[in-house]
Short mmCIF file of C-alpha atoms in Angstrom, two decimals:
data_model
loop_
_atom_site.label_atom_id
_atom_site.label_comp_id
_atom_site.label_asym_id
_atom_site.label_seq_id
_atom_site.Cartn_x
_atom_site.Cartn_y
_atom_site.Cartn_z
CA UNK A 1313 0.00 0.00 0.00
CA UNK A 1314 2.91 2.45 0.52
CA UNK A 1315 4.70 2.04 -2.54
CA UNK A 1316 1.37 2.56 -4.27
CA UNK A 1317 1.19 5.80 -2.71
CA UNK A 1318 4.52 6.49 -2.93
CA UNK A 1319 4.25 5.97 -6.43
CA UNK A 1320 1.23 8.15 -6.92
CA UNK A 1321 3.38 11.25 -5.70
CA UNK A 1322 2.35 13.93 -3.96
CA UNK A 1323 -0.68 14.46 -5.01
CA UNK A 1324 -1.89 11.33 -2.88
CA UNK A 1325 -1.46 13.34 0.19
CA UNK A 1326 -4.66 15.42 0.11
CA UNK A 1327 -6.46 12.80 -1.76
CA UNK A 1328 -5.91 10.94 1.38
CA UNK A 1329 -6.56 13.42 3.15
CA UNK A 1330 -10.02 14.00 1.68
CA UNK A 1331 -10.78 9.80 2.16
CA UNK A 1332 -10.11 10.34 5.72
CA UNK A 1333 -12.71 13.32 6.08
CA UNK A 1334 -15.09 11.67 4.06
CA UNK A 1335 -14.87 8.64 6.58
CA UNK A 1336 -15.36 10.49 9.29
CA UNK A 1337 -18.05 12.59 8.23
CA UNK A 1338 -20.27 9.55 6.73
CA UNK A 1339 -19.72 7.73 10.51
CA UNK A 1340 -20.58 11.06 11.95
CA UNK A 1341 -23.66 11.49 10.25
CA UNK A 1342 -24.90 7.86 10.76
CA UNK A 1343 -24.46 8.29 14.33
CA UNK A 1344 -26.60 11.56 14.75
CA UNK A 1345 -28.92 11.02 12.05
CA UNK A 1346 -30.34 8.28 13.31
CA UNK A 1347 -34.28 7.88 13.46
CA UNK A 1348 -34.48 7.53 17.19
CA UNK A 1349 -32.75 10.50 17.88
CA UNK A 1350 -34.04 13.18 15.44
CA UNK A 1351 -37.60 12.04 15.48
CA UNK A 1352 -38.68 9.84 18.73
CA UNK A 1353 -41.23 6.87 17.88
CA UNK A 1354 -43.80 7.86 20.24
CA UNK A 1355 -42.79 11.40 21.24
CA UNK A 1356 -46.26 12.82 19.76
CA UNK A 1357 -48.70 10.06 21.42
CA UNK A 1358 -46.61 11.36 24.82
CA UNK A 1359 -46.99 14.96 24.32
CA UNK A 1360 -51.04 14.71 23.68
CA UNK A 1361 -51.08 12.32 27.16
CA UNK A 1362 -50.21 15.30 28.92
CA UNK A 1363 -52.25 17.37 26.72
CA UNK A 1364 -54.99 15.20 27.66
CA UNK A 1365 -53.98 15.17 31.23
CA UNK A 1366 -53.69 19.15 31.85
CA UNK A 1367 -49.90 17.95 32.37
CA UNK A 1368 -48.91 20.33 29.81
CA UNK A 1369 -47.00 23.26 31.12
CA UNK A 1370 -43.43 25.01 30.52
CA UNK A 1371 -41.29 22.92 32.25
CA UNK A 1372 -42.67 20.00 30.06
CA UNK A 1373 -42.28 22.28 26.98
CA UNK A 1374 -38.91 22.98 27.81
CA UNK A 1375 -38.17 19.33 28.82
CA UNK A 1376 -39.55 18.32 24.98
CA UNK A 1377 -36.93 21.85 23.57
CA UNK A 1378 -33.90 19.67 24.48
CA UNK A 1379 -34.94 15.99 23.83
CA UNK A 1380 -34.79 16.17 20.35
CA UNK A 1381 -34.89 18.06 17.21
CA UNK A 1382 -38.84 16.72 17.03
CA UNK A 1383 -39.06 17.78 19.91
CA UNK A 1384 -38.14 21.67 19.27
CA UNK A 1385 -40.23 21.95 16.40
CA UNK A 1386 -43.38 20.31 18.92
CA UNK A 1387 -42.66 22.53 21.39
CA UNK A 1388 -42.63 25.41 19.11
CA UNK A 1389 -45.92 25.35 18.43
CA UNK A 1390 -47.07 24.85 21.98
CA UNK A 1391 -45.52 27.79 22.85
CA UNK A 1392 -48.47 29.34 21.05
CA UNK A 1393 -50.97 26.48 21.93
CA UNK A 1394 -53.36 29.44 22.63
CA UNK A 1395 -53.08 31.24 19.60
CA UNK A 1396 -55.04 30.11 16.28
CA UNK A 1397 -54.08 27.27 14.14
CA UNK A 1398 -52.07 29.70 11.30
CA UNK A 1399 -49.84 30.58 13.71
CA UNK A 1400 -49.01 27.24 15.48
CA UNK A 1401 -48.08 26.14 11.97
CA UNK A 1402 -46.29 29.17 11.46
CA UNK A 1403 -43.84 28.36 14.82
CA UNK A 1404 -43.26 24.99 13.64
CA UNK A 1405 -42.11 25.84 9.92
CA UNK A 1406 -40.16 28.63 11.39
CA UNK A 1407 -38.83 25.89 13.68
CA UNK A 1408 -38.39 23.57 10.95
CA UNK A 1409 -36.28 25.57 8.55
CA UNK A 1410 -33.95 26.13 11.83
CA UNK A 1411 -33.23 22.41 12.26
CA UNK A 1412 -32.55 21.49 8.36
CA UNK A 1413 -28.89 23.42 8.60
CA UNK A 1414 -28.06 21.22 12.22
CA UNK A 1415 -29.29 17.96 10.12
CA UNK A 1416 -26.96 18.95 6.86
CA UNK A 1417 -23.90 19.42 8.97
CA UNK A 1418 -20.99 18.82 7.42
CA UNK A 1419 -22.69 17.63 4.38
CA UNK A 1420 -21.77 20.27 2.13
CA UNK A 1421 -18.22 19.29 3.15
CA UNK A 1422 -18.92 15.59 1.79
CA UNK A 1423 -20.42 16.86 -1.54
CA UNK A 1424 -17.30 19.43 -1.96
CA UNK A 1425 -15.07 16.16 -1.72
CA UNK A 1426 -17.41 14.04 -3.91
CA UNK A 1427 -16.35 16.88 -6.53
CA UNK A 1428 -12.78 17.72 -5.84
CA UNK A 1429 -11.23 14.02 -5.48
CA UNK A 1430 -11.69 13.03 -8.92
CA UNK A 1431 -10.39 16.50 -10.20
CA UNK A 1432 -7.21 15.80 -8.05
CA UNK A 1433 -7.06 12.25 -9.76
CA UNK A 1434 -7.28 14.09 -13.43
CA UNK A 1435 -4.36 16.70 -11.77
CA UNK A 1436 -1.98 13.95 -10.98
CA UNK A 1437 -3.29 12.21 -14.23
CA UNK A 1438 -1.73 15.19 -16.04
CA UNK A 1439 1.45 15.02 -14.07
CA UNK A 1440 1.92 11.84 -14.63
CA UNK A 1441 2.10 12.75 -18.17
CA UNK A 1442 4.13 15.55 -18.03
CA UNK A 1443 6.57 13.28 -16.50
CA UNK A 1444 6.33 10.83 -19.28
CA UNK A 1445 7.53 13.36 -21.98
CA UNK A 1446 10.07 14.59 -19.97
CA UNK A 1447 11.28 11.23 -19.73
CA UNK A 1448 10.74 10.60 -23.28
CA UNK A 1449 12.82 14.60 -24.10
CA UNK A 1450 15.59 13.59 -21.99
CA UNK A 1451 15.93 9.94 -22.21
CA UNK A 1452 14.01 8.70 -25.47
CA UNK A 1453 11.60 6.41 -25.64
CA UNK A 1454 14.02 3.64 -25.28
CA UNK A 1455 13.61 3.57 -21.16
CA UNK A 1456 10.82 1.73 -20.81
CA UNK A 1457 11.53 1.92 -16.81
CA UNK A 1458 11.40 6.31 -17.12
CA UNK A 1459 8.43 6.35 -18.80
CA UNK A 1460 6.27 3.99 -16.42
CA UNK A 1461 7.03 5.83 -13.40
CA UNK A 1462 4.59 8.47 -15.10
CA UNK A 1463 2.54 6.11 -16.34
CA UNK A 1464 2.03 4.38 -13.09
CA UNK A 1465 1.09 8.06 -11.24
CA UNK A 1466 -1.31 9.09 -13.53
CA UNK A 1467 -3.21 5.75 -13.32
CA UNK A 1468 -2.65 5.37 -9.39
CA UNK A 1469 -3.88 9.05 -8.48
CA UNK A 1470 -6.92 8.68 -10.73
CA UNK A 1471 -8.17 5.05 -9.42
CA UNK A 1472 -7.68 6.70 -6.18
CA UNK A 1473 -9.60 9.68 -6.87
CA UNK A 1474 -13.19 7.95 -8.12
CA UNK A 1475 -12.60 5.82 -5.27
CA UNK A 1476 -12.67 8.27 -2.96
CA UNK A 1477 -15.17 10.41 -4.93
CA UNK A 1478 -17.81 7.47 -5.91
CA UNK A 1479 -18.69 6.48 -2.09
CA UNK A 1480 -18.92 10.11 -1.12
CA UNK A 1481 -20.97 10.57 -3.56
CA UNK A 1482 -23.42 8.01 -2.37
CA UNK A 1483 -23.41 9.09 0.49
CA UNK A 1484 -23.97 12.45 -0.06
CA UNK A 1485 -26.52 11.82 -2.01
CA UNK A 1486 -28.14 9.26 0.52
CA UNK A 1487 -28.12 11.88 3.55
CA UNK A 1488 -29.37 14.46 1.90
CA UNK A 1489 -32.35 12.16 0.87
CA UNK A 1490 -32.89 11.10 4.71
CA UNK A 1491 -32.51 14.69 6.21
CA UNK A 1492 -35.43 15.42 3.54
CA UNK A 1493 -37.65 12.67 4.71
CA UNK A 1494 -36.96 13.27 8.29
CA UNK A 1495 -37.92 17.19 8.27
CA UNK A 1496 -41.36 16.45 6.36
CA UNK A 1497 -42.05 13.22 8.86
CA UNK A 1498 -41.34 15.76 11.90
CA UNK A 1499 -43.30 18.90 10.41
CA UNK A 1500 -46.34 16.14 9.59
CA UNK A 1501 -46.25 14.88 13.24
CA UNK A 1502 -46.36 18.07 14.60
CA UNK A 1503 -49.11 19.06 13.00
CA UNK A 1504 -51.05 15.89 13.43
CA UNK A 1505 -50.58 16.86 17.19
CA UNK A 1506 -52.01 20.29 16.15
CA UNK A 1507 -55.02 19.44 14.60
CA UNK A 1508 -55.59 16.97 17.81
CA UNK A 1509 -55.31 20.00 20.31
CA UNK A 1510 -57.37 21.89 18.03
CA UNK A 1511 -60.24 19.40 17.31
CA UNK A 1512 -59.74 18.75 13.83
CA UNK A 1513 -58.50 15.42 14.53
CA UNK A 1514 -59.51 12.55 16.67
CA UNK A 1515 -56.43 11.62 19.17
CA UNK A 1516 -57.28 7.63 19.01
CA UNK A 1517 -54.34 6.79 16.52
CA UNK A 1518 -52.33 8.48 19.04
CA UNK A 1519 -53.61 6.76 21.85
CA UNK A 1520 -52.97 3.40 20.16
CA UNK A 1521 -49.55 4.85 19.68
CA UNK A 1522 -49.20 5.60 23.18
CA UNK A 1523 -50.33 2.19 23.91
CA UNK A 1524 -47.37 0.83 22.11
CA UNK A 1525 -44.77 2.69 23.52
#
């Protein structure tokens, strides 16, 4: 493995660099992004028990403000429990749109080295070349052994390059997808709880949620 990246030159450093990022940024992500932690299974069924139960008051709705980012956006809107249904709504988009950047941490990172790693491959792909002709100005094309040690970079640093780039990619592309789904299932619980509190809703699926839990 060394003399491969010793034989990809320099230009393996912050392709290497960029793998080790990546890694740590797609382990990251799976740890906080989980489903458990961003939007609690029976959070909502637990929040109209208390509803139900006149248990509702600030230190609850400052209790749900640090369990979890479902839980913000919730207690957002009970914040204004007594105001109309508009503006309930209204606290938990507002909520909402101030989550999504704390779910896409670090992702923009991960799609910036998606981009950049294969570039770096075509860079040392072109140095690689370079080296080739100088070989072939200075010692002909008669040294087969000078003209592979070009060769051999420019092939290394670009098969090192996709494969950094192609999983990033993926995965880039696959958070992005589940911080989507998980802000429209948390802004739909919410307001499920919201037309419950309001009467627009019966609260039985929630009580056969709460029964669950």
């Amino acid at each position: 493995m060394f003399e491969l990246i010793k034989a990809g030159g320099w230009l393996m450093l912050p392709i290497i660099l960029c793998s080790v990022v990546a890694v740590a940024i797609i382990a990251e992500r799976f740890w906080t992004l989980q489903r458990k932690r961003i939007s609690p299974k029976h959070l909502v069924a637990q929040v109209w028990h208390w509803a139900r139960s006149n248990e509702l008051d600030e230190t609850k709705i400052l209790q749900l403000k640090k369990d979890s980012p479902l839980g913000r956006i919730i207690a957002a809107g009970l914040i204004n429990r007594h105001h109309p249904r508009e503006i309930m709504k209204e606290s938990i988009e507002d909520a909402g749109r101030h989550i999504v950047p704390e779910l896409d941490r670090f992702l923009n990172t991960l799609g910036t080295i998606a981009s950049i790693t294969p570039l770096l491959g075509l860079l040392g792909t072109v140095v690689g070349m370079i080296d080739v002709f100088t070989a072939i100005i200075e010692h002909g094309v008669g040294s087969p052994s000078e003209l592979a040690g070009g060769i051999s970079k420019a092939l290394i640093t670009t098969a090192a390059g996709l494969t950094v780039a192609i999983p990033a990619l993926m995965f880039y592309r696959y958070f992005r997808g589940q911080v989507n789904e998980l802000i429209i299932t948390m802004e739909q619980e919410a307001l499920k709880l919201i037309e419950v509190l309001h009467g627009e809703r019966e609260g039985e699926d929630m009580e056969e949620e709460g029964g669950k839990a």
